[in-house]
Coordinates of C-alpha atoms in Angstrom, one line a residue:
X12 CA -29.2 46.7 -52.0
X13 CA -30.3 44.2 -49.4
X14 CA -28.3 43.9 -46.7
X15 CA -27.9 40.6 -44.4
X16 CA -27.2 42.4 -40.5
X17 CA -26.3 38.9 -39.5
X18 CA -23.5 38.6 -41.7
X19 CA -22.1 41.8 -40.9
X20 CA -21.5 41.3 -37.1
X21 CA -20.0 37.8 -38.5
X22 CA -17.6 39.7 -40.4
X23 CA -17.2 42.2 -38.3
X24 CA -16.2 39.6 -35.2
X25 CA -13.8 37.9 -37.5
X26 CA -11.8 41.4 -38.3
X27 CA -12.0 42.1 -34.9
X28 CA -10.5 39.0 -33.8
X29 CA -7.9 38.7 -37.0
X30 CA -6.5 42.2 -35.5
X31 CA -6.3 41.5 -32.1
X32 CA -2.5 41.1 -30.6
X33 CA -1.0 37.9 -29.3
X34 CA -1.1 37.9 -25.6
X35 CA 2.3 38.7 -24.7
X36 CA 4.0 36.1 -22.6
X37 CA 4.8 37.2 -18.7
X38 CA 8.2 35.3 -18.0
X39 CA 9.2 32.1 -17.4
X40 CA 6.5 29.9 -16.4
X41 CA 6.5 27.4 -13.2
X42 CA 5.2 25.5 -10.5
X43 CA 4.0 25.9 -7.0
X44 CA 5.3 23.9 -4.9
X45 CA 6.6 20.7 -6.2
X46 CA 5.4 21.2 -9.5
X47 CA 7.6 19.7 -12.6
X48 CA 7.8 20.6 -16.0
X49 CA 5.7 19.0 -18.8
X50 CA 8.0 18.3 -21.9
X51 CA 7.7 17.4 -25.7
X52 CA 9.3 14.2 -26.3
X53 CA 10.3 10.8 -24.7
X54 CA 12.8 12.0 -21.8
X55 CA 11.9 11.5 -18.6
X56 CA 9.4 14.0 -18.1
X57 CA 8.8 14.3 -21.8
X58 CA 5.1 14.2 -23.4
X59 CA 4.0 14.4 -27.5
X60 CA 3.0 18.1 -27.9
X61 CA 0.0 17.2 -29.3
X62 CA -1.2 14.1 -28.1
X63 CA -0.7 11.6 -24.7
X64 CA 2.8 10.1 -24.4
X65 CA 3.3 6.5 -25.6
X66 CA 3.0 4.5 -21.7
X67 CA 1.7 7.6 -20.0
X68 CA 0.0 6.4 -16.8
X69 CA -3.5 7.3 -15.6
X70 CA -3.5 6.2 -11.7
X71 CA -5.4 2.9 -11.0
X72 CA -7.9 3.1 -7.9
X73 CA -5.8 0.4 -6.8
X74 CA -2.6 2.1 -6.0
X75 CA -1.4 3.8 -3.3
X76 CA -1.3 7.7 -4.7
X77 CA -1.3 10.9 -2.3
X78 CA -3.3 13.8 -4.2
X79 CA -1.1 16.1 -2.7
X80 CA 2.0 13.9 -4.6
X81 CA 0.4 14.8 -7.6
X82 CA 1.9 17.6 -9.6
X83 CA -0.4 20.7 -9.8
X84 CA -0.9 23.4 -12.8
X85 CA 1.5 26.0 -13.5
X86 CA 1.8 29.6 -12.8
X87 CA 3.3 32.3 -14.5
X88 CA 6.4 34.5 -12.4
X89 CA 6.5 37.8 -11.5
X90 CA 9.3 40.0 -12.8
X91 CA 12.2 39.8 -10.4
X92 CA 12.7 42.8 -8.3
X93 CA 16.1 44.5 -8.3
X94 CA 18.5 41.9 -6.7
X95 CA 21.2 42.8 -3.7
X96 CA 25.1 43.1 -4.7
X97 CA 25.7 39.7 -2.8
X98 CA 23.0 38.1 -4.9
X99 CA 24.6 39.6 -8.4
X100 CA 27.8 38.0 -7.0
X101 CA 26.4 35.1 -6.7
X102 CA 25.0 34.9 -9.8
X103 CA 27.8 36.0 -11.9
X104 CA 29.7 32.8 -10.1
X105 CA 30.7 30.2 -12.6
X106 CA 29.5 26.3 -12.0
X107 CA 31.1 23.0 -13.3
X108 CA 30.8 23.1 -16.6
X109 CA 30.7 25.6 -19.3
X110 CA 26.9 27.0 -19.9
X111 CA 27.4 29.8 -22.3
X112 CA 24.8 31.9 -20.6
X113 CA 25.8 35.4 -18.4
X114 CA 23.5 34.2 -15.6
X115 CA 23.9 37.8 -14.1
X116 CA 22.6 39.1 -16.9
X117 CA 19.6 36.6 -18.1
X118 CA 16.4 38.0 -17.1
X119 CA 14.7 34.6 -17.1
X120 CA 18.0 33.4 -14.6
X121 CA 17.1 36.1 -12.6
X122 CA 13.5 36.0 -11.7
X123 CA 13.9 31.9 -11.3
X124 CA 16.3 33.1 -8.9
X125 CA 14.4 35.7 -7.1
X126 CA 11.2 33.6 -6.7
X127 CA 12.8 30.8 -5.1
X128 CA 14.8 33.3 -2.8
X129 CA 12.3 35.7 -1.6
X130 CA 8.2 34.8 -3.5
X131 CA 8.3 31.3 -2.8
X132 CA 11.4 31.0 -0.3
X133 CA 9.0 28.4 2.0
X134 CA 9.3 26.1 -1.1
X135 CA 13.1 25.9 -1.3
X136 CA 13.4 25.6 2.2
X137 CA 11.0 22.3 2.5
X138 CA 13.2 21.4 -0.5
X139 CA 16.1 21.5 1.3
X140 CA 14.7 19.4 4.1
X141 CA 13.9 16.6 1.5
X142 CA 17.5 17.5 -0.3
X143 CA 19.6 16.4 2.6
X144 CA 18.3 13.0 2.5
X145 CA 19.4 11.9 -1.1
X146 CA 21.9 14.8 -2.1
X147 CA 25.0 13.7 0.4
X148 CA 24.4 9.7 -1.7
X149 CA 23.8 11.6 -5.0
X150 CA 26.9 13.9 -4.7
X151 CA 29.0 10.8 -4.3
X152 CA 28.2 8.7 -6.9
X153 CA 27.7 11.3 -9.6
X154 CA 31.5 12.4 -8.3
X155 CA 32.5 8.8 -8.7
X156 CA 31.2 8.3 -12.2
X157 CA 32.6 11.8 -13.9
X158 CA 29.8 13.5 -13.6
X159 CA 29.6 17.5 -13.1
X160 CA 29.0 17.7 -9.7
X161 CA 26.1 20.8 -10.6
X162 CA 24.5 18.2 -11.8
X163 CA 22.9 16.3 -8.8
X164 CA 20.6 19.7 -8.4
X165 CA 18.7 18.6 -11.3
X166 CA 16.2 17.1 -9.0
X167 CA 15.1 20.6 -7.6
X168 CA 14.1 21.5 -10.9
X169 CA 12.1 18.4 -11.2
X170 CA 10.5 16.9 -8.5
X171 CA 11.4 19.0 -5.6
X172 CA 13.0 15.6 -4.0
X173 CA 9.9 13.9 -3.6
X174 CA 9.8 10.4 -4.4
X175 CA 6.5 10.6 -4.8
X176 CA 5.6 13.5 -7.2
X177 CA 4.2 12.3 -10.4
X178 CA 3.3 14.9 -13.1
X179 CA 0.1 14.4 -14.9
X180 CA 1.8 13.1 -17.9
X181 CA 3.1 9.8 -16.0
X182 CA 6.5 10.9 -15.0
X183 CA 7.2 9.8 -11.5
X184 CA 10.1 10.0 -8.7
X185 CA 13.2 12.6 -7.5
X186 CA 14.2 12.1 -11.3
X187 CA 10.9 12.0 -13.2
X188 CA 11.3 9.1 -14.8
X189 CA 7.9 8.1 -18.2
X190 CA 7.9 4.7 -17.6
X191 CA 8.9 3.5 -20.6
X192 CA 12.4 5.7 -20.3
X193 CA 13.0 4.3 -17.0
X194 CA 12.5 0.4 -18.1
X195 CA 14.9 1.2 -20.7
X196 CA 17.3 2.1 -18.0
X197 CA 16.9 -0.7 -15.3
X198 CA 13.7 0.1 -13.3
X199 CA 11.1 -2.4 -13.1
X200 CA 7.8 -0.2 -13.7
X201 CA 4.7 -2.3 -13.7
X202 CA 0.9 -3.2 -11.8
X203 CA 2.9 -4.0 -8.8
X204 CA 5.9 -1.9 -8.2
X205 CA 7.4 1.3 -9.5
X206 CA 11.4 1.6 -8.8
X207 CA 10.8 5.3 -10.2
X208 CA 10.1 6.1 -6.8
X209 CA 13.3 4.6 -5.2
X210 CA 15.5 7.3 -4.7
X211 CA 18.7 5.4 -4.9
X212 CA 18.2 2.9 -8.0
X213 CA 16.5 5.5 -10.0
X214 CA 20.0 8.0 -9.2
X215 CA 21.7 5.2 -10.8
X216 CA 19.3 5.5 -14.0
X217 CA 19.3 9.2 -13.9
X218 CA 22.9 8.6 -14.1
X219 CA 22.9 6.3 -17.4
X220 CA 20.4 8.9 -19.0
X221 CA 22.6 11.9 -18.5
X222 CA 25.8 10.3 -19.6
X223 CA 23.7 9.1 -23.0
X224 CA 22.4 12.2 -23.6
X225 CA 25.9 14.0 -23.5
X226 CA 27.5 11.4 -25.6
X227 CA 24.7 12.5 -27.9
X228 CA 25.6 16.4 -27.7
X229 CA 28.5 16.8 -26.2
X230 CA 27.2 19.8 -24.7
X231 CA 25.4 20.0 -21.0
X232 CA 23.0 22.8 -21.3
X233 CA 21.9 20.7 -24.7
X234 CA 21.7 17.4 -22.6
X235 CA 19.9 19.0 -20.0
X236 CA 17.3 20.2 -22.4
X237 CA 17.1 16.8 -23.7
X238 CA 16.8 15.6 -20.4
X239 CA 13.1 17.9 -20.2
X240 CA 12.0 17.2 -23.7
X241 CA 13.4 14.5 -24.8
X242 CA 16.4 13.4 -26.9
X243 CA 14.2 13.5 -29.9
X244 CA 12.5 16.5 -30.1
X245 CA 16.5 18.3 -29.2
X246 CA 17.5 16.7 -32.2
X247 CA 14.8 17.5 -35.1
X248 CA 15.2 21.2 -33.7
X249 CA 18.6 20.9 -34.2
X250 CA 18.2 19.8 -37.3
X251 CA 15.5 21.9 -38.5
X252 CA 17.5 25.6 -37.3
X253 CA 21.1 24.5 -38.2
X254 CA 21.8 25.7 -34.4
X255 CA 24.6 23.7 -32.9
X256 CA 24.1 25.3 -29.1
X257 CA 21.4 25.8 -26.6
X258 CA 21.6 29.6 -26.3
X259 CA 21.2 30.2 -30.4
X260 CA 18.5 27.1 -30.5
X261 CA 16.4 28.7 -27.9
X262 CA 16.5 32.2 -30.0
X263 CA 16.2 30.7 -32.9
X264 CA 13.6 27.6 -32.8
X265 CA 9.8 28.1 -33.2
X266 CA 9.0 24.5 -32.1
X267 CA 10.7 23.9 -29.3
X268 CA 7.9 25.1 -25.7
X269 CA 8.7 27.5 -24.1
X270 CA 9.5 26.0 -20.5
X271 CA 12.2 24.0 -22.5
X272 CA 13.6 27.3 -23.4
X273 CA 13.4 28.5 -19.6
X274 CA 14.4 24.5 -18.4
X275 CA 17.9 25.9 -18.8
X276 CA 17.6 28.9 -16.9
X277 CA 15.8 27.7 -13.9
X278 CA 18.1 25.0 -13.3
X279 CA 20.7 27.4 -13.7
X280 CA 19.2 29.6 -10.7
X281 CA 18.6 26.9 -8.4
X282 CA 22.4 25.8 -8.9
X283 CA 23.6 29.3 -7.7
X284 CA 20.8 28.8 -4.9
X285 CA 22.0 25.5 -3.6
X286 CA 25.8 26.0 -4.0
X287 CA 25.4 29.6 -1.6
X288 CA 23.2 28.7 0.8
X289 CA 24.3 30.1 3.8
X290 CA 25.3 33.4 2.1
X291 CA 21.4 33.7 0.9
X292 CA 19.9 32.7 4.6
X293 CA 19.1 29.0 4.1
X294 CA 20.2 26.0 6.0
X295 CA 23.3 24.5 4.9
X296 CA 23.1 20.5 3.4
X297 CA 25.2 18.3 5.6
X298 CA 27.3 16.3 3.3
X299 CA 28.8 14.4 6.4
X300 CA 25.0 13.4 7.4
X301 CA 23.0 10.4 6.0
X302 CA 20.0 8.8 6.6
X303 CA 20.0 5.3 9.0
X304 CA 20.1 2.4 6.8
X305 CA 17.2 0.2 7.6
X306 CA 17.3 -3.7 7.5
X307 CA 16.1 -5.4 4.5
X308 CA 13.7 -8.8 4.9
X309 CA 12.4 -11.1 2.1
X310 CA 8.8 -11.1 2.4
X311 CA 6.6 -13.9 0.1
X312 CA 4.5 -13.1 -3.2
X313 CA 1.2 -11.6 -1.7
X314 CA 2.3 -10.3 1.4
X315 CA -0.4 -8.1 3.0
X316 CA 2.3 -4.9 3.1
X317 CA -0.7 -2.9 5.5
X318 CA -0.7 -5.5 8.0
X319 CA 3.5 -5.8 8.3
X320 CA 3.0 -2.2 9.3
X321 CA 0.5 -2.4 11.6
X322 CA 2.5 -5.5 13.2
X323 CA 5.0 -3.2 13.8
X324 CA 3.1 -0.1 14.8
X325 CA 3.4 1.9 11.8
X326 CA 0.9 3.7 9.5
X327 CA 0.8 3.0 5.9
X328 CA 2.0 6.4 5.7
X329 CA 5.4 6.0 7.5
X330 CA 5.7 2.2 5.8
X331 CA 5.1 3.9 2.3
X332 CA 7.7 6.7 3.1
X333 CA 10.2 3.7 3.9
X334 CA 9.3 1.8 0.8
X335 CA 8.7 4.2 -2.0
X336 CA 8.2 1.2 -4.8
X337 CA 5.4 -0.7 -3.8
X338 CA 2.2 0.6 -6.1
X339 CA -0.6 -1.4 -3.5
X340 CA -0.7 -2.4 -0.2
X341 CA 0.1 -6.0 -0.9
X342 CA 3.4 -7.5 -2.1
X343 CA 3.6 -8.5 -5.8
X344 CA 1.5 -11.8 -6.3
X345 CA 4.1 -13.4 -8.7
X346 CA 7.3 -13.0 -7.0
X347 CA 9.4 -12.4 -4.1
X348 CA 9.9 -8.8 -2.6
X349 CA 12.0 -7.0 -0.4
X350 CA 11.0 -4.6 2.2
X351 CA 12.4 -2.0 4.2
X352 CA 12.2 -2.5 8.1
X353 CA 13.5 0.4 10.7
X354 CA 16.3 -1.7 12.8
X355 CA 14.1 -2.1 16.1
X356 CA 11.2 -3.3 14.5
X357 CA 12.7 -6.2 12.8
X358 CA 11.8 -8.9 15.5
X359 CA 8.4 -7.9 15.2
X360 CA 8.1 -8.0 11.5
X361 CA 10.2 -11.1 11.3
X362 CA 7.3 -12.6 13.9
X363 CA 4.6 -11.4 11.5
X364 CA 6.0 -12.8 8.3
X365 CA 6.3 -16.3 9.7
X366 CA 2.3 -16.4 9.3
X367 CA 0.9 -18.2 6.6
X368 CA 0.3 -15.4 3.4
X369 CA -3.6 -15.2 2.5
X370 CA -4.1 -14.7 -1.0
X371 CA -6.1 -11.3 -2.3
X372 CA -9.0 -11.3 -4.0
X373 CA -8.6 -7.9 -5.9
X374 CA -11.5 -8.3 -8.2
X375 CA -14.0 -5.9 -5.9
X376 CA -11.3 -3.3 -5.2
X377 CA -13.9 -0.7 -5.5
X378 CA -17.6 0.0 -4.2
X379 CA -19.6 2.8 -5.3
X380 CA -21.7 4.7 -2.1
X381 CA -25.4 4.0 -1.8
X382 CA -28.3 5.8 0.1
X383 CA -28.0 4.9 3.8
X384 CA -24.5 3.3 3.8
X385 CA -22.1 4.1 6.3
X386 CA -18.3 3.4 7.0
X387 CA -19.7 0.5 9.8
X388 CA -22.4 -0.9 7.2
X389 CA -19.8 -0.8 4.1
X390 CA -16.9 -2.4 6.5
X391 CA -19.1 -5.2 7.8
X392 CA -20.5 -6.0 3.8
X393 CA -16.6 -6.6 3.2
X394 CA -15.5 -8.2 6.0
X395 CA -12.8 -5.5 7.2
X396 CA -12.7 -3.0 10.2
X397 CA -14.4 0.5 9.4
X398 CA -10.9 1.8 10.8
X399 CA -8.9 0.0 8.2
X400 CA -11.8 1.3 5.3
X401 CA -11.0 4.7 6.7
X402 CA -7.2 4.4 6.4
X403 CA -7.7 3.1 3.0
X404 CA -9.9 6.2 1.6
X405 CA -7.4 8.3 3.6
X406 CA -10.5 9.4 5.9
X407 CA -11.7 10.0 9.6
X408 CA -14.8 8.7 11.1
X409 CA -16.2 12.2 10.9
X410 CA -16.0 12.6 7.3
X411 CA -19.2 11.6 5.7
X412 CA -20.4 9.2 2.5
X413 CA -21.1 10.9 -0.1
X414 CA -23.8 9.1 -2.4
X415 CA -22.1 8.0 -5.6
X416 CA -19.1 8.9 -4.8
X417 CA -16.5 5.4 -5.6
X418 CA -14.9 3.5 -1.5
X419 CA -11.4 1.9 -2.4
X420 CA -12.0 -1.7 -0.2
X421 CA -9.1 -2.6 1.4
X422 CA -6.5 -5.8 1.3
X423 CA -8.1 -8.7 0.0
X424 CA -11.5 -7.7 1.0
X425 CA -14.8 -9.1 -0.9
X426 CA -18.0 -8.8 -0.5
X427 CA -19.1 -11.8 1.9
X428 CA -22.5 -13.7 0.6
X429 CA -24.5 -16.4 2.4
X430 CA -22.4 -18.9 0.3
X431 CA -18.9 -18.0 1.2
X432 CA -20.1 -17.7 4.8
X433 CA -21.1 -21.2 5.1
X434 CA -18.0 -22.4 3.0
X435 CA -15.6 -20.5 5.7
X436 CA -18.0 -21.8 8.8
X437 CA -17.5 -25.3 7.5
X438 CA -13.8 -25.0 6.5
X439 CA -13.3 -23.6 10.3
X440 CA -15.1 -26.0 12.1
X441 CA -12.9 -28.8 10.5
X442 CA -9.9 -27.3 12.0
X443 CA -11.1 -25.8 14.9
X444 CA -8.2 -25.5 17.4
X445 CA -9.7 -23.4 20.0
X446 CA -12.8 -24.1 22.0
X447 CA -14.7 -20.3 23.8
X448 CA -14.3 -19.7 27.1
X449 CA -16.1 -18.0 30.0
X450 CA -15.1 -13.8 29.2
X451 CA -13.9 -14.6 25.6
X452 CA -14.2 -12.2 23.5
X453 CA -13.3 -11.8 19.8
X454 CA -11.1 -9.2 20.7
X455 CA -9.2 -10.6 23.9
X456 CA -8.3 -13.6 22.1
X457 CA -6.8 -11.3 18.9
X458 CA -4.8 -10.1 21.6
X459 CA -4.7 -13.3 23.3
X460 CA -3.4 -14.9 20.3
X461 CA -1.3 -11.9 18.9
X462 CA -3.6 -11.5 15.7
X463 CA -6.1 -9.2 14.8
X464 CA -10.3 -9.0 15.8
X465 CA -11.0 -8.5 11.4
X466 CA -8.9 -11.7 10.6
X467 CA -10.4 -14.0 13.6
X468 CA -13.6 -13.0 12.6
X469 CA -12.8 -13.7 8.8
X470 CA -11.3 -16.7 9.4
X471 CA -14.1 -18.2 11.0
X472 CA -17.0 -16.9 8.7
X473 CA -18.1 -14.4 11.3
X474 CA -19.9 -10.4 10.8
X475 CA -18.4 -7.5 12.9
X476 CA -21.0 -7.3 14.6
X477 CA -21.8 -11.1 16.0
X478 CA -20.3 -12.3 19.2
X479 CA -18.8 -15.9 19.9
X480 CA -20.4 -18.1 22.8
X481 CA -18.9 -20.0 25.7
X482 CA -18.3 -23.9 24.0
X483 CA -18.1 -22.4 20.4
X484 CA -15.1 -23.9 18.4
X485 CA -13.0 -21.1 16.7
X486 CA -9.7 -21.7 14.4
X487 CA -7.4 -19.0 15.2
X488 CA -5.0 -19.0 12.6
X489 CA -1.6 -20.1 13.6
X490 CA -2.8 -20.9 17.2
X491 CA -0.6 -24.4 16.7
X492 CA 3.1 -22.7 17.0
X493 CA 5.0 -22.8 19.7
X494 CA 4.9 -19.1 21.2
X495 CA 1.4 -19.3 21.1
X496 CA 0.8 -22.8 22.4
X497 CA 3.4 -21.3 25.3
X498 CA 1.2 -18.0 25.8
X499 CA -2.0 -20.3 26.3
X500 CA -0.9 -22.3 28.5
X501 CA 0.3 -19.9 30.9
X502 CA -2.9 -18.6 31.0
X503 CA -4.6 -21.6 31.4
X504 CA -2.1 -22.3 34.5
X505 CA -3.5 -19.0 35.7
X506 CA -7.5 -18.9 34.7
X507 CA -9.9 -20.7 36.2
X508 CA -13.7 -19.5 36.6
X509 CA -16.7 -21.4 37.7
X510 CA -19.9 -21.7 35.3
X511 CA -23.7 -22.4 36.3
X512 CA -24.5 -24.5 33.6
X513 CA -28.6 -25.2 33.2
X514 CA -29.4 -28.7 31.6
X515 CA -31.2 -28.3 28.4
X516 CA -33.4 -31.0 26.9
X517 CA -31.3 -33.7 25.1
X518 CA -27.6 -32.9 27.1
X519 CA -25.5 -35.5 27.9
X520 CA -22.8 -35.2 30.1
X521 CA -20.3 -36.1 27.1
X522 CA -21.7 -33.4 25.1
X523 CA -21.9 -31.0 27.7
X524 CA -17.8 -32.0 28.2
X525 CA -17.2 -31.8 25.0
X526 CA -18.6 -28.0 24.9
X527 CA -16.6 -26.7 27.8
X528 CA -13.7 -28.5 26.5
X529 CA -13.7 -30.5 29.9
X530 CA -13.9 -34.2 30.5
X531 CA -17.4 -36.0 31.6
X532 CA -15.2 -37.4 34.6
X533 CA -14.4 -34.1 35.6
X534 CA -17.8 -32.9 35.8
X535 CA -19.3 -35.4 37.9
X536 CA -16.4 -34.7 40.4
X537 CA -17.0 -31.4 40.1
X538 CA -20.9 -32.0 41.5
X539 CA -20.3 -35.0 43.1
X540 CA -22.2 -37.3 40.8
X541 CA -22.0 -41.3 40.6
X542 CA -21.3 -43.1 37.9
X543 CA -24.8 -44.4 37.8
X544 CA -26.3 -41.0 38.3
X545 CA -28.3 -39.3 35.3
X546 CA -28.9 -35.5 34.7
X547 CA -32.5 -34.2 33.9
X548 CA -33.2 -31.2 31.8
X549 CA -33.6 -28.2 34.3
X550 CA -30.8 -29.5 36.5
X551 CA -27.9 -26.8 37.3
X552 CA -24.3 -28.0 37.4
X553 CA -21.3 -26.3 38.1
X554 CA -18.5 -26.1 35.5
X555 CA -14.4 -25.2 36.1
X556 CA -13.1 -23.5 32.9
X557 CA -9.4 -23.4 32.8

């Protein structure tokens, strides 16, 4: 009998994998630090289990996203080592509402417990830092609408109180909000802003959300596991086992995950953690302790956001940690918007906003590294400073292009051709309200005129690299209001310098006036010239510049 080798190893591999065991699993699974929990259905952090949720978001080159916000994979936990008599105390300590769990006895309580205490203790801690400046403003409104009070450590298990962590299914914020879910509760999600991120509205959703879901079950532990998977997915296991509690669901269901199973548990741990703080070695929260409030100012649709900061000596960094919502580093281009201002810095970013708002050109937001380019060559093709591309692609001048690689451009930056150049030129020669002077440069008359060197030169169709010449008419935007007409004239009372001006074929003494922004009069008393006397090309004549 003939016998196919080929088709023996085939059947031999499939026996061989047919018999081999199920990995077994290793414990509850989590993050590293700052990591959430994916989930099954619509809730907040809820996804499909088999497919992308319904609104998921993927994050547009044109927001303003942190990599490090971004929450990373998931590891498994080691078993917990044998815990200390004061810890089994502490877990065998009841909370605000009924669980039906022994929590000193629950090995998956227990090893949640142990990580955050002693593997990953520099996690809770930096926690804790973020904790005490929402949890004293949580406590109290949760307390004032009926809530548990346990309850306002959900966020722990979530987000780690950033208001920035987004999980890579689209949740986002202290409360992991899908979009969709947090729409349906108040917060306005779209290309513009995402109230997700604000700590204080997206409490008040949270707060809607867990009331629904325990009118729903009338059991927490149930609406907390709704709460990670969705109010859906609760229900049809519900449905499916016949369970009517968390503890017998979780035995009993085969479709609910696993870290919905463990959701439960690990909240439970960080409860005990955050209601004995001192007892385990961690700094207390400071209920008596909030944040300052800063001043709120109206700004206008399109507000370039990056240069408020900068007006008021701030990096987008500090700006963005004051004013969680904004996706971009404009203002939304349809309405307006309310930003957050630190108290002392409200005269200066009251003084900005009274500028005129440029509209963004958005359309080139990104530009995709070539052979040769550099951040000075890429800057001066879009008309901004190489400083402000840097900040933008979160950089330093010593980092190097990378060929291919994709440059986000920033603010309403476009790439200038010969067209547009001449259209600017023309536009700023019409209302030219400012005339070069002896020791002018582009840069002491941005700080001259309280502006910017990237905006002067933009304004007036000019390269980073070009310099502007003694009688050359420049607009400088807002150079017409009153502090500024104030500011130049004081330092015209003060500045006076004397020019050697060589006669070039074709000068008049009007248009040599006109070009120093001095009067024909005051030239010829200036080199004691007659009314009658004529200039010749090659002649020198001296020239006051106030």
């Amino acid at each position: 009998m003939t016998v196919d080798l080929r088709a023996l190893v085939l059947v031999a591999v499939l026996v061989l994998a047919g018999c081999m065991p199920a990995k077994k699993a290793q414990g509850p699974v989590q993050a590293v630090p700052n990591v959430g929990v994916a989930t099954q259905d619509s809730g907040p952090a809820g996804v499909p289990s088999s497919t992308t949720a319904p609104g998921t978001e993927v994050a547009s080159q044109d927001e303003d996203i942190d990599p490090t916000d971004v929450l990373q994979g998931r590891e498994n936990l080691p078993e917990a080592e044998a815990l200390s008599a004061e810890e089994k105390r502490i877990l065998d300590m009841d909370i605000s509402f009924p669980v039906g769990l022994d929590t000193d006895e629950n090995e998956d309580v227990q090893r949640y417990f142990h990580y955050y205490t002693h593997v990953h203790r520099g996690t809770m801690e930096g926690w804790l830092k973020r904790a005490q400046l929402y949890l004293p403003h949580i406590r109290k409104r949760f307390l004032e609408e009926g809530l548990p009070e346990d309850l306002i450590y959900l966020p722990f298990a979530e987000s780690g109180f950033n208001t920035f962590a987004l999980s890579k299914a689209g949740a986002s914020g202290v409360w992991q909000f899908m979009p969709q879910t947090g729409i349906n509760y108040g917060l306005a999600v779209d290309a513009w802003v995402d109230e997700r991120r604000d700590p204080y509205k997206s409490t008040e959703a949270a707060i809607k959300y867990l009331k629904k879901l325990y009118d729903i079950f009338g059991d927490w532990p149930l609406a907390l596991a709704a709460y990670n998977a969705g109010e859906g997915a609760i229900d049809r296991a519900m449905k499916k086992t016949g369970c009517e509690d968390y503890v017998s669901l979780c035995r009993t269901s085969a479709v609910l995950k696993e870290e919905t199973k463990l959701y439960v548990p690990k909240f439970l741990a960080l409860v005990k953690i955050a209601r004995n703080l001192e007892k385990l070695g961690f700094a207390p929260i400071d209920w008596s302790k909030r944040p300052a409030v800063p001043a709120k100012l109206q700004v206008k649709p399109g507000t370039d956001l990056l240069g408020l900061a900068h007006s008021m000596g701030l990096d987008w960094k500090a700006f963005r940690e004051l004013n969680p919502v904004f996706r971009k580093q404009e203002a939304p281009s349809d309405r307006l918007a309310q930003v957050a201002v630190p108290g002392h810095l409200v005269a200066k970013a009251e003084e900005y906003l009274k500028r005129p708002v440029v509209p963004r050109k958005t359309e080139l937001a990104m530009y995709r590294i070539k052979p040769g380019d550099t951040w000075w060559k890429v800057a001066q093709k879009y008309g901004v400073s190489p400083k402000a591309l840097q900040e933008a692609n979160k950089s330093t001048g010593a980092s190097r292009l990378q060929v291919g690689k994709s440059l986000r451009i920033p603010g309403n930056a476009k790439e200038v051709g010969p067209a547009d150049v001449a259209q600017t030129r023309k536009w700023a020669s019409k209302r030219a309200n400012y005339i070069v002077r002896q020791g002018d440069t582009v840069w002491s008359l941005a700080r001259k005129f309280n502006t910017d060197a990237a905006s002067l030169l933009k304004a007036n169709g000019l390269n980073s690299g070009e310099t502007v010449k003694v009688g050359q008419k420049l607009f400088v935007p807002d150079a017409g209001s009153v502090e500024i007409r104030e500011t130049k004239a004081k330092a015209d009372a003060v500045r006076q310098e004397r020019v050697s001006y060589q006669v070039q074929a074709g000068d008049t003494l009007w248009n040599i006036a006109k070009r120093f922004g001095v009067s024909p009069g005051e030239i010829r008393k200036w080199n004691n010239l007659a009314e009658n006397d004529s200039i010749r090309p090659g002649d020198r004549l001296k020239v006051l510049i106030r």
